PDB file of C-alpha atoms in Angstrom:
ATOM      1  CA  UNK Z   1    -106.333   9.901   6.953  1.00  0.00           C
ATOM      2  CA  UNK Z   2    -103.627  11.273   4.372  1.00  0.00           C
ATOM      3  CA  UNK Z   3    -105.201  12.128   0.312  1.00  0.00           C
ATOM      4  CA  UNK Z   4    -103.176   8.909  -1.210  1.00  0.00           C
ATOM      5  CA  UNK Z   5    -104.373   9.984  -4.869  1.00  0.00           C
ATOM      6  CA  UNK Z   6    -101.549   9.600  -7.290  1.00  0.00           C
ATOM      7  CA  UNK Z   7    -101.073  13.474  -7.914  1.00  0.00           C
ATOM      8  CA  UNK Z   8    -100.752  13.818  -3.913  1.00  0.00           C
ATOM      9  CA  UNK Z   9     -97.966  11.506  -3.516  1.00  0.00           C
ATOM     10  CA  UNK Z  10     -96.152  12.649  -6.769  1.00  0.00           C
ATOM     11  CA  UNK Z  11     -96.827  16.457  -5.692  1.00  0.00           C
ATOM     12  CA  UNK Z  12     -95.094  15.360  -1.709  1.00  0.00           C
ATOM     13  CA  UNK Z  13     -92.715  13.405  -3.271  1.00  0.00           C
ATOM     14  CA  UNK Z  14     -90.831  16.377  -5.441  1.00  0.00           C
ATOM     15  CA  UNK Z  15     -91.088  19.473  -4.237  1.00  0.00           C
ATOM     16  CA  UNK Z  16     -90.555  18.335  -0.692  1.00  0.00           C
ATOM     17  CA  UNK Z  17     -90.011  22.335   0.038  1.00  0.00           C
ATOM     18  CA  UNK Z  18     -93.114  22.836   0.366  1.00  0.00           C
ATOM     19  CA  UNK Z  19     -93.845  19.810   3.418  1.00  0.00           C
ATOM     20  CA  UNK Z  20     -91.069  20.580   5.018  1.00  0.00           C
ATOM     21  CA  UNK Z  21     -89.690  24.299   5.306  1.00  0.00           C
ATOM     22  CA  UNK Z  22     -91.593  24.389   8.606  1.00  0.00           C
ATOM     23  CA  UNK Z  23     -89.460  21.481  10.365  1.00  0.00           C
ATOM     24  CA  UNK Z  24     -86.406  23.361   9.885  1.00  0.00           C
ATOM     25  CA  UNK Z  25     -84.647  25.778  12.371  1.00  0.00           C
ATOM     26  CA  UNK Z  26     -85.338  29.665  11.264  1.00  0.00           C
ATOM     27  CA  UNK Z  27     -81.857  30.230  10.261  1.00  0.00           C
ATOM     28  CA  UNK Z  28     -80.893  33.296  12.223  1.00  0.00           C
ATOM     29  CA  UNK Z  29     -82.124  31.340  15.164  1.00  0.00           C
ATOM     30  CA  UNK Z  30     -78.924  30.532  18.330  1.00  0.00           C
ATOM     31  CA  UNK Z  31     -77.202  27.242  16.804  1.00  0.00           C
ATOM     32  CA  UNK Z  32     -77.457  25.694  20.134  1.00  0.00           C
ATOM     33  CA  UNK Z  33     -80.004  23.268  19.912  1.00  0.00           C
ATOM     34  CA  UNK Z  34     -80.877  23.056  23.434  1.00  0.00           C
ATOM     35  CA  UNK Z  35     -81.408  26.281  24.390  1.00  0.00           C
ATOM     36  CA  UNK Z  36     -85.214  26.157  24.880  1.00  0.00           C
ATOM     37  CA  UNK Z  37     -85.070  23.561  26.885  1.00  0.00           C
ATOM     38  CA  UNK Z  38     -84.096  22.907  30.266  1.00  0.00           C
ATOM     39  CA  UNK Z  39     -81.430  21.109  32.681  1.00  0.00           C
ATOM     40  CA  UNK Z  40     -82.756  20.371  36.091  1.00  0.00           C
ATOM     41  CA  UNK Z  41     -84.490  24.031  36.142  1.00  0.00           C
ATOM     42  CA  UNK Z  42     -81.493  25.853  34.475  1.00  0.00           C
ATOM     43  CA  UNK Z  43     -82.400  26.908  31.000  1.00  0.00           C
ATOM     44  CA  UNK Z  44     -78.849  27.496  29.025  1.00  0.00           C
ATOM     45  CA  UNK Z  45     -78.826  31.320  27.958  1.00  0.00           C
ATOM     46  CA  UNK Z  46     -74.721  31.289  26.727  1.00  0.00           C
ATOM     47  CA  UNK Z  47     -74.598  30.009  23.366  1.00  0.00           C
ATOM     48  CA  UNK Z  48     -71.521  27.533  24.360  1.00  0.00           C
ATOM     49  CA  UNK Z  49     -70.751  26.062  20.663  1.00  0.00           C
ATOM     50  CA  UNK Z  50     -69.431  27.210  18.272  1.00  0.00           C
ATOM     51  CA  UNK Z  51     -71.315  28.912  15.502  1.00  0.00           C
ATOM     52  CA  UNK Z  52     -70.401  26.857  12.194  1.00  0.00           C
ATOM     53  CA  UNK Z  53     -69.743  29.621  10.113  1.00  0.00           C
ATOM     54  CA  UNK Z  54     -66.138  28.739   9.270  1.00  0.00           C
ATOM     55  CA  UNK Z  55     -64.128  32.315  10.788  1.00  0.00           C
ATOM     56  CA  UNK Z  56     -61.899  34.540   7.662  1.00  0.00           C
ATOM     57  CA  UNK Z  57     -58.012  34.156   8.956  1.00  0.00           C
ATOM     58  CA  UNK Z  58     -57.437  37.638   9.346  1.00  0.00           C
ATOM     59  CA  UNK Z  59     -54.625  38.203   6.726  1.00  0.00           C
ATOM     60  CA  UNK Z  60     -53.294  41.817   7.269  1.00  0.00           C
ATOM     61  CA  UNK Z  61     -50.424  43.886   6.496  1.00  0.00           C
ATOM     62  CA  UNK Z  62     -47.450  42.479   8.218  1.00  0.00           C
ATOM     63  CA  UNK Z  63     -49.352  38.583   8.906  1.00  0.00           C
ATOM     64  CA  UNK Z  64     -49.799  38.283   5.103  1.00  0.00           C
ATOM     65  CA  UNK Z  65     -45.464  39.395   5.089  1.00  0.00           C
ATOM     66  CA  UNK Z  66     -44.500  37.108   7.359  1.00  0.00           C
ATOM     67  CA  UNK Z  67     -47.476  33.812   6.497  1.00  0.00           C
ATOM     68  CA  UNK Z  68     -46.454  34.677   2.525  1.00  0.00           C
ATOM     69  CA  UNK Z  69     -42.509  34.657   4.178  1.00  0.00           C
ATOM     70  CA  UNK Z  70     -43.672  31.358   6.200  1.00  0.00           C
ATOM     71  CA  UNK Z  71     -44.827  29.793   2.910  1.00  0.00           C
ATOM     72  CA  UNK Z  72     -42.617  30.742   1.099  1.00  0.00           C
ATOM     73  CA  UNK Z  73     -39.746  28.994   3.547  1.00  0.00           C
ATOM     74  CA  UNK Z  74     -41.732  25.957   4.212  1.00  0.00           C
ATOM     75  CA  UNK Z  75     -41.557  26.020  -0.724  1.00  0.00           C
ATOM     76  CA  UNK Z  76     -38.195  26.296   0.012  1.00  0.00           C
ATOM     77  CA  UNK Z  77     -37.608  24.106   2.296  1.00  0.00           C
ATOM     78  CA  UNK Z  78     -39.407  21.561   0.211  1.00  0.00           C
ATOM     79  CA  UNK Z  79     -37.745  21.652  -2.880  1.00  0.00           C
ATOM     80  CA  UNK Z  80     -33.901  22.058  -0.712  1.00  0.00           C
ATOM     81  CA  UNK Z  81     -35.713  18.556   0.953  1.00  0.00           C
ATOM     82  CA  UNK Z  82     -36.317  17.641  -2.841  1.00  0.00           C
ATOM     83  CA  UNK Z  83     -32.853  18.977  -3.988  1.00  0.00           C
ATOM     84  CA  UNK Z  84     -31.659  16.528  -1.305  1.00  0.00           C
ATOM     85  CA  UNK Z  85     -32.513  13.044  -2.327  1.00  0.00           C
ATOM     86  CA  UNK Z  86     -32.659  14.350  -5.488  1.00  0.00           C
ATOM     87  CA  UNK Z  87     -28.804  14.481  -4.556  1.00  0.00           C
ATOM     88  CA  UNK Z  88     -28.676  11.541  -2.388  1.00  0.00           C
ATOM     89  CA  UNK Z  89     -29.940   9.927  -5.660  1.00  0.00           C
ATOM     90  CA  UNK Z  90     -28.083  11.428  -7.863  1.00  0.00           C
ATOM     91  CA  UNK Z  91     -25.137  10.236  -6.225  1.00  0.00           C
ATOM     92  CA  UNK Z  92     -26.723   6.411  -5.246  1.00  0.00           C
ATOM     93  CA  UNK Z  93     -26.379   6.608  -8.948  1.00  0.00           C
ATOM     94  CA  UNK Z  94     -22.923   8.511 -10.055  1.00  0.00           C
ATOM     95  CA  UNK Z  95     -21.517   5.730  -7.271  1.00  0.00           C
ATOM     96  CA  UNK Z  96     -23.856   2.693  -9.055  1.00  0.00           C
ATOM     97  CA  UNK Z  97     -22.750   3.982 -12.546  1.00  0.00           C
ATOM     98  CA  UNK Z  98     -18.294   4.985 -11.687  1.00  0.00           C
ATOM     99  CA  UNK Z  99     -18.748   1.142  -9.914  1.00  0.00           C
ATOM    100  CA  UNK Z 100     -20.238  -0.090 -12.824  1.00  0.00           C
ATOM    101  CA  UNK Z 101     -17.292   1.594 -14.780  1.00  0.00           C
ATOM    102  CA  UNK Z 102     -15.135   0.873 -12.335  1.00  0.00           C
ATOM    103  CA  UNK Z 103     -15.977  -2.674 -13.065  1.00  0.00           C
ATOM    104  CA  UNK Z 104     -16.037  -3.043 -16.983  1.00  0.00           C
ATOM    105  CA  UNK Z 105     -12.551  -1.055 -17.295  1.00  0.00           C
ATOM    106  CA  UNK Z 106     -11.538  -3.618 -15.747  1.00  0.00           C
ATOM    107  CA  UNK Z 107     -13.053  -5.752 -18.027  1.00  0.00           C
ATOM    108  CA  UNK Z 108     -11.615  -4.385 -20.283  1.00  0.00           C
ATOM    109  CA  UNK Z 109      -8.219  -4.061 -18.322  1.00  0.00           C
ATOM    110  CA  UNK Z 110      -8.638  -8.273 -17.447  1.00  0.00           C
ATOM    111  CA  UNK Z 111      -9.180  -8.182 -21.723  1.00  0.00           C
ATOM    112  CA  UNK Z 112      -6.476  -5.955 -23.041  1.00  0.00           C
ATOM    113  CA  UNK Z 113      -3.878  -7.445 -20.369  1.00  0.00           C
ATOM    114  CA  UNK Z 114      -3.176 -10.950 -21.976  1.00  0.00           C
ATOM    115  CA  UNK Z 115      -1.196  -8.908 -25.167  1.00  0.00           C
ATOM    116  CA  UNK Z 116      -0.144  -6.492 -22.430  1.00  0.00           C
ATOM    117  CA  UNK Z 117       1.310  -9.067 -21.232  1.00  0.00           C
ATOM    118  CA  UNK Z 118       2.963 -10.757 -23.637  1.00  0.00           C
ATOM    119  CA  UNK Z 119       4.543  -7.332 -25.189  1.00  0.00           C
ATOM    120  CA  UNK Z 120       6.265  -7.136 -21.176  1.00  0.00           C
ATOM    121  CA  UNK Z 121       6.685 -10.270 -21.276  1.00  0.00           C
ATOM    122  CA  UNK Z 122       8.892  -9.699 -24.367  1.00  0.00           C
ATOM    123  CA  UNK Z 123      10.420  -6.573 -23.252  1.00  0.00           C
ATOM    124  CA  UNK Z 124      11.792  -8.458 -19.495  1.00  0.00           C
ATOM    125  CA  UNK Z 125      12.292 -11.434 -21.886  1.00  0.00           C
ATOM    126  CA  UNK Z 126      14.477  -9.291 -23.974  1.00  0.00           C
ATOM    127  CA  UNK Z 127      16.448  -6.523 -21.294  1.00  0.00           C
ATOM    128  CA  UNK Z 128      16.713  -9.790 -19.774  1.00  0.00           C
ATOM    129  CA  UNK Z 129      18.772 -11.579 -22.617  1.00  0.00           C
ATOM    130  CA  UNK Z 130      20.595  -8.421 -23.791  1.00  0.00           C
ATOM    131  CA  UNK Z 131      22.114  -8.472 -20.279  1.00  0.00           C
ATOM    132  CA  UNK Z 132      23.129 -12.329 -20.046  1.00  0.00           C
ATOM    133  CA  UNK Z 133      24.292 -12.361 -24.025  1.00  0.00           C
ATOM    134  CA  UNK Z 134      26.218  -9.193 -22.439  1.00  0.00           C
ATOM    135  CA  UNK Z 135      27.487 -10.844 -19.797  1.00  0.00           C
ATOM    136  CA  UNK Z 136      28.251 -14.184 -21.465  1.00  0.00           C
ATOM    137  CA  UNK Z 137      30.480 -12.651 -24.200  1.00  0.00           C
ATOM    138  CA  UNK Z 138      32.111 -10.812 -21.469  1.00  0.00           C
ATOM    139  CA  UNK Z 139      33.320 -13.491 -20.122  1.00  0.00           C
ATOM    140  CA  UNK Z 140      34.018 -15.175 -23.329  1.00  0.00           C
ATOM    141  CA  UNK Z 141      36.385 -12.527 -23.700  1.00  0.00           C
ATOM    142  CA  UNK Z 142      37.583 -12.703 -20.810  1.00  0.00           C
ATOM    143  CA  UNK Z 143      36.729  -9.792 -18.048  1.00  0.00           C
ATOM    144  CA  UNK Z 144      38.969  -8.647 -16.729  1.00  0.00           C
ATOM    145  CA  UNK Z 145      40.189  -6.613 -13.054  1.00  0.00           C
ATOM    146  CA  UNK Z 146      40.315  -3.734 -15.028  1.00  0.00           C
ATOM    147  CA  UNK Z 147      36.602  -4.039 -16.304  1.00  0.00           C
ATOM    148  CA  UNK Z 148      35.124  -4.264 -13.327  1.00  0.00           C
ATOM    149  CA  UNK Z 149      37.408  -1.324 -11.541  1.00  0.00           C
ATOM    150  CA  UNK Z 150      34.775   0.835 -13.838  1.00  0.00           C
ATOM    151  CA  UNK Z 151      31.726  -0.371 -14.136  1.00  0.00           C
ATOM    152  CA  UNK Z 152      28.898   0.273 -11.433  1.00  0.00           C
ATOM    153  CA  UNK Z 153      28.247  -1.047  -8.453  1.00  0.00           C
ATOM    154  CA  UNK Z 154      24.950  -2.111  -9.679  1.00  0.00           C
ATOM    155  CA  UNK Z 155      25.368  -3.970 -12.101  1.00  0.00           C
ATOM    156  CA  UNK Z 156      28.537  -5.769 -10.352  1.00  0.00           C
ATOM    157  CA  UNK Z 157      26.302  -7.082  -7.961  1.00  0.00           C
ATOM    158  CA  UNK Z 158      24.048  -9.624  -9.827  1.00  0.00           C
ATOM    159  CA  UNK Z 159      27.101 -10.511 -11.976  1.00  0.00           C
ATOM    160  CA  UNK Z 160      28.581 -11.538  -8.812  1.00  0.00           C
ATOM    161  CA  UNK Z 161      26.236 -13.090  -6.611  1.00  0.00           C
ATOM    162  CA  UNK Z 162      24.798 -14.884 -10.130  1.00  0.00           C
ATOM    163  CA  UNK Z 163      28.838 -16.519 -10.079  1.00  0.00           C
ATOM    164  CA  UNK Z 164      29.906 -16.629  -6.646  1.00  0.00           C
ATOM    165  CA  UNK Z 165      25.650 -18.966  -6.846  1.00  0.00           C
ATOM    166  CA  UNK Z 166      26.781 -20.754 -10.102  1.00  0.00           C
ATOM    167  CA  UNK Z 167      29.953 -21.694  -7.701  1.00  0.00           C
ATOM    168  CA  UNK Z 168      28.897 -23.149  -5.132  1.00  0.00           C
ATOM    169  CA  UNK Z 169      26.821 -25.205  -7.771  1.00  0.00           C
ATOM    170  CA  UNK Z 170      29.490 -26.684  -9.784  1.00  0.00           C
ATOM    171  CA  UNK Z 171      31.032 -27.304  -5.639  1.00  0.00           C
ATOM    172  CA  UNK Z 172      28.152 -28.782  -4.567  1.00  0.00           C
ATOM    173  CA  UNK Z 173      27.984 -31.603  -7.710  1.00  0.00           C
ATOM    174  CA  UNK Z 174      31.897 -31.879  -8.523  1.00  0.00           C
ATOM    175  CA  UNK Z 175      31.847 -33.043  -4.351  1.00  0.00           C
TER     176      UNK Z 175
ATOM    177  CA  UNK E   1      33.426 -35.346 -14.092  1.00  0.00           C
ATOM    178  CA  UNK E   2      35.983 -33.397 -15.732  1.00  0.00           C
ATOM    179  CA  UNK E   3      33.741 -30.735 -18.227  1.00  0.00           C
ATOM    180  CA  UNK E   4      31.830 -30.779 -14.370  1.00  0.00           C
ATOM    181  CA  UNK E   5      35.209 -29.105 -13.112  1.00  0.00           C
ATOM    182  CA  UNK E   6      36.342 -27.227 -15.997  1.00  0.00           C
ATOM    183  CA  UNK E   7      32.661 -25.822 -15.129  1.00  0.00           C
ATOM    184  CA  UNK E   8      33.627 -25.137 -11.867  1.00  0.00           C
ATOM    185  CA  UNK E   9      36.509 -23.200 -13.101  1.00  0.00           C
ATOM    186  CA  UNK E  10      35.053 -21.281 -14.779  1.00  0.00           C
ATOM    187  CA  UNK E  11      33.358 -19.819 -12.608  1.00  0.00           C
ATOM    188  CA  UNK E  12      35.636 -19.684 -10.032  1.00  0.00           C
ATOM    189  CA  UNK E  13      38.118 -17.298 -12.384  1.00  0.00           C
ATOM    190  CA  UNK E  14      34.973 -15.087 -12.679  1.00  0.00           C
ATOM    191  CA  UNK E  15      34.671 -14.289  -9.452  1.00  0.00           C
ATOM    192  CA  UNK E  16      38.282 -14.604  -8.445  1.00  0.00           C
ATOM    193  CA  UNK E  17      38.581 -11.253 -11.543  1.00  0.00           C
ATOM    194  CA  UNK E  18      34.634  -9.768  -9.769  1.00  0.00           C
ATOM    195  CA  UNK E  19      36.360  -9.940  -6.276  1.00  0.00           C
ATOM    196  CA  UNK E  20      39.409  -8.748  -7.563  1.00  0.00           C
ATOM    197  CA  UNK E  21      38.014  -5.607  -8.922  1.00  0.00           C
ATOM    198  CA  UNK E  22      36.253  -4.898  -6.123  1.00  0.00           C
ATOM    199  CA  UNK E  23      38.596  -4.556  -4.419  1.00  0.00           C
ATOM    200  CA  UNK E  24      40.154  -1.643  -6.753  1.00  0.00           C
ATOM    201  CA  UNK E  25      37.022  -0.055  -6.727  1.00  0.00           C
ATOM    202  CA  UNK E  26      36.681   3.012  -5.904  1.00  0.00           C
ATOM    203  CA  UNK E  27      32.814   3.216  -4.680  1.00  0.00           C
ATOM    204  CA  UNK E  28      32.715   2.275  -0.886  1.00  0.00           C
ATOM    205  CA  UNK E  29      30.543   0.359  -1.610  1.00  0.00           C
ATOM    206  CA  UNK E  30      31.885  -2.467  -3.658  1.00  0.00           C
ATOM    207  CA  UNK E  31      32.536  -2.862   0.295  1.00  0.00           C
ATOM    208  CA  UNK E  32      29.694  -3.636   0.819  1.00  0.00           C
ATOM    209  CA  UNK E  33      29.049  -5.883  -1.443  1.00  0.00           C
ATOM    210  CA  UNK E  34      32.195  -8.143  -1.025  1.00  0.00           C
ATOM    211  CA  UNK E  35      30.815  -8.194   2.395  1.00  0.00           C
ATOM    212  CA  UNK E  36      27.637  -9.394   1.585  1.00  0.00           C
ATOM    213  CA  UNK E  37      27.947 -11.889  -1.420  1.00  0.00           C
ATOM    214  CA  UNK E  38      32.336 -12.906  -1.035  1.00  0.00           C
ATOM    215  CA  UNK E  39      32.368 -13.489   3.184  1.00  0.00           C
ATOM    216  CA  UNK E  40      28.905 -14.841   3.782  1.00  0.00           C
ATOM    217  CA  UNK E  41      29.731 -17.358   0.355  1.00  0.00           C
ATOM    218  CA  UNK E  42      29.971 -21.411   1.704  1.00  0.00           C
ATOM    219  CA  UNK E  43      33.126 -22.027  -0.141  1.00  0.00           C
ATOM    220  CA  UNK E  44      36.400 -21.288   1.669  1.00  0.00           C
ATOM    221  CA  UNK E  45      38.220 -19.939  -1.265  1.00  0.00           C
ATOM    222  CA  UNK E  46      35.445 -17.683  -2.196  1.00  0.00           C
ATOM    223  CA  UNK E  47      35.305 -16.143   0.850  1.00  0.00           C
ATOM    224  CA  UNK E  48      39.475 -16.531   1.209  1.00  0.00           C
ATOM    225  CA  UNK E  49      39.598 -13.927  -2.465  1.00  0.00           C
ATOM    226  CA  UNK E  50      37.550 -11.428  -0.329  1.00  0.00           C
ATOM    227  CA  UNK E  51      39.327 -11.332   2.832  1.00  0.00           C
ATOM    228  CA  UNK E  52      41.959 -10.337   0.756  1.00  0.00           C
ATOM    229  CA  UNK E  53      40.876  -8.398  -1.460  1.00  0.00           C
ATOM    230  CA  UNK E  54      39.032  -6.432   1.769  1.00  0.00           C
ATOM    231  CA  UNK E  55      42.462  -5.858   3.248  1.00  0.00           C
ATOM    232  CA  UNK E  56      44.098  -5.028   0.103  1.00  0.00           C
ATOM    233  CA  UNK E  57      41.679  -1.878   0.563  1.00  0.00           C
ATOM    234  CA  UNK E  58      43.063  -0.233   2.747  1.00  0.00           C
ATOM    235  CA  UNK E  59      40.277   1.151   4.524  1.00  0.00           C
ATOM    236  CA  UNK E  60      38.388   1.152   8.379  1.00  0.00           C
ATOM    237  CA  UNK E  61      35.514  -0.104   7.252  1.00  0.00           C
ATOM    238  CA  UNK E  62      36.987  -2.633   4.702  1.00  0.00           C
ATOM    239  CA  UNK E  63      39.246  -4.096   7.539  1.00  0.00           C
ATOM    240  CA  UNK E  64      36.936  -3.861   9.823  1.00  0.00           C
ATOM    241  CA  UNK E  65      34.535  -6.358   8.154  1.00  0.00           C
ATOM    242  CA  UNK E  66      37.750  -8.624   8.477  1.00  0.00           C
ATOM    243  CA  UNK E  67      39.235  -8.201  12.173  1.00  0.00           C
ATOM    244  CA  UNK E  68      35.471  -7.261  13.799  1.00  0.00           C
ATOM    245  CA  UNK E  69      32.734 -10.163  12.350  1.00  0.00           C
ATOM    246  CA  UNK E  70      33.286 -12.805  14.289  1.00  0.00           C
ATOM    247  CA  UNK E  71      32.728 -15.574  11.142  1.00  0.00           C
ATOM    248  CA  UNK E  72      34.737 -14.297   9.660  1.00  0.00           C
ATOM    249  CA  UNK E  73      38.440 -13.061   8.236  1.00  0.00           C
ATOM    250  CA  UNK E  74      41.137 -13.803  11.216  1.00  0.00           C
ATOM    251  CA  UNK E  75      38.015 -15.289  12.950  1.00  0.00           C
ATOM    252  CA  UNK E  76      36.595 -17.022  10.258  1.00  0.00           C
ATOM    253  CA  UNK E  77      35.535 -20.960  10.890  1.00  0.00           C
ATOM    254  CA  UNK E  78      38.409 -22.342   7.395  1.00  0.00           C
ATOM    255  CA  UNK E  79      42.020 -22.135   9.120  1.00  0.00           C
ATOM    256  CA  UNK E  80      43.372 -22.040   6.203  1.00  0.00           C
ATOM    257  CA  UNK E  81      40.595 -18.431   5.488  1.00  0.00           C
ATOM    258  CA  UNK E  82      41.530 -16.952   8.356  1.00  0.00           C
ATOM    259  CA  UNK E  83      45.306 -18.031   8.469  1.00  0.00           C
ATOM    260  CA  UNK E  84      45.616 -16.537   4.762  1.00  0.00           C
ATOM    261  CA  UNK E  85      43.361 -13.528   6.062  1.00  0.00           C
ATOM    262  CA  UNK E  86      46.720 -13.485   8.601  1.00  0.00           C
ATOM    263  CA  UNK E  87      49.197 -13.078   6.045  1.00  0.00           C
ATOM    264  CA  UNK E  88      47.212 -10.509   4.097  1.00  0.00           C
ATOM    265  CA  UNK E  89      47.485  -8.006   7.326  1.00  0.00           C
ATOM    266  CA  UNK E  90      51.109  -8.786   8.158  1.00  0.00           C
ATOM    267  CA  UNK E  91      51.769  -7.710   4.521  1.00  0.00           C
ATOM    268  CA  UNK E  92      50.250  -4.190   4.800  1.00  0.00           C
ATOM    269  CA  UNK E  93      52.658  -2.038   4.135  1.00  0.00           C
ATOM    270  CA  UNK E  94      50.641   0.696   6.268  1.00  0.00           C
ATOM    271  CA  UNK E  95      49.608  -0.656   9.545  1.00  0.00           C
ATOM    272  CA  UNK E  96      48.556   1.829  11.686  1.00  0.00           C
ATOM    273  CA  UNK E  97      44.569   1.462  10.845  1.00  0.00           C
ATOM    274  CA  UNK E  98      44.820  -2.006  11.185  1.00  0.00           C
ATOM    275  CA  UNK E  99      46.296  -1.745  14.190  1.00  0.00           C
ATOM    276  CA  UNK E 100      43.770   1.141  15.243  1.00  0.00           C
ATOM    277  CA  UNK E 101      40.834  -1.474  14.712  1.00  0.00           C
ATOM    278  CA  UNK E 102      42.631  -4.320  16.579  1.00  0.00           C
ATOM    279  CA  UNK E 103      43.012  -1.980  19.137  1.00  0.00           C
ATOM    280  CA  UNK E 104      39.948  -1.182  19.961  1.00  0.00           C
ATOM    281  CA  UNK E 105      38.209  -4.967  18.860  1.00  0.00           C
ATOM    282  CA  UNK E 106      40.779  -6.014  21.863  1.00  0.00           C
ATOM    283  CA  UNK E 107      39.693  -3.578  24.003  1.00  0.00           C
ATOM    284  CA  UNK E 108      35.975  -2.974  23.371  1.00  0.00           C
ATOM    285  CA  UNK E 109      34.918  -6.164  21.587  1.00  0.00           C
ATOM    286  CA  UNK E 110      31.672  -8.454  23.757  1.00  0.00           C
ATOM    287  CA  UNK E 111      33.235 -11.790  21.608  1.00  0.00           C
ATOM    288  CA  UNK E 112      35.896 -13.358  24.150  1.00  0.00           C
ATOM    289  CA  UNK E 113      36.503 -14.782  21.284  1.00  0.00           C
ATOM    290  CA  UNK E 114      36.713 -12.402  18.645  1.00  0.00           C
ATOM    291  CA  UNK E 115      38.872 -10.550  21.265  1.00  0.00           C
ATOM    292  CA  UNK E 116      41.360 -13.148  22.086  1.00  0.00           C
ATOM    293  CA  UNK E 117      42.311 -13.761  17.732  1.00  0.00           C
ATOM    294  CA  UNK E 118      42.711  -9.768  17.612  1.00  0.00           C
ATOM    295  CA  UNK E 119      45.051  -9.937  20.018  1.00  0.00           C
ATOM    296  CA  UNK E 120      47.141 -12.215  18.280  1.00  0.00           C
ATOM    297  CA  UNK E 121      46.819 -11.698  15.429  1.00  0.00           C
ATOM    298  CA  UNK E 122      47.664  -7.552  16.751  1.00  0.00           C
ATOM    299  CA  UNK E 123      51.237  -9.525  19.514  1.00  0.00           C
ATOM    300  CA  UNK E 124      52.583 -11.153  15.373  1.00  0.00           C
ATOM    301  CA  UNK E 125      52.255  -7.574  13.611  1.00  0.00           C
ATOM    302  CA  UNK E 126      54.081  -6.129  16.302  1.00  0.00           C
ATOM    303  CA  UNK E 127      56.635  -8.595  15.799  1.00  0.00           C
ATOM    304  CA  UNK E 128      56.738  -7.984  11.833  1.00  0.00           C
TER     305      UNK E 128
END
């Protein structure tokens, strides 16, 4: 019968190492927990399990250089990929900004187009009036064949086309 | 009505002056302009004026317009335009170029009616 006094129980709870030290396997023993057992009469003599202690990587000399180069290249690759991703993002951003700017410009152009259109209309109207006035004044004075002879064809063409059209229209109305 | 006729006469006078001026124009494009606008007019009187202006030039391209084209010049559907054109051709002082074009038209033109007209005009020119 175990002694269940409070002091004993306390000692068992808080000083576990004292009572459990004998249960733990010795530190220098093999890692195979079945080494001492028999399997159908055969004893496993070889330690088939790897030791739990991790192997230190044998980085020495040239290997270290290669490894550092590899790590460096991987780091560079990472930065390149990151830069690539960033550049794609930047490209997208630029495109978006470009589209936005273009749209903005178009909107601005559309807004500012009305006065331009008016200005254009005014200029065209003035030019047209000038030509018509010049033309009318020429005919009012009585244009002669001599005047036509000295004029460029580009100026004569609209005059002839216009007068022929007017003559044809007048003839239709008379008929 | 009288106002309309006066207006029509005014435009026809302007057309007449322009066509006459183009007839004496040195620019070769004047032939193209007369052919393009004058010979395609719906008014007989404008087509007649144009044909006379082209003949007055007495140049190969100008004479070819009124001799070799169906519906224009001597081949015009209007008898008045055709006769007026023939009369103008007969009145040419130097008929060499006109006769050359008429001969080529008689020999080589694809349209029989154009060939016949050219033959008749050539015969008239030979007699004059």
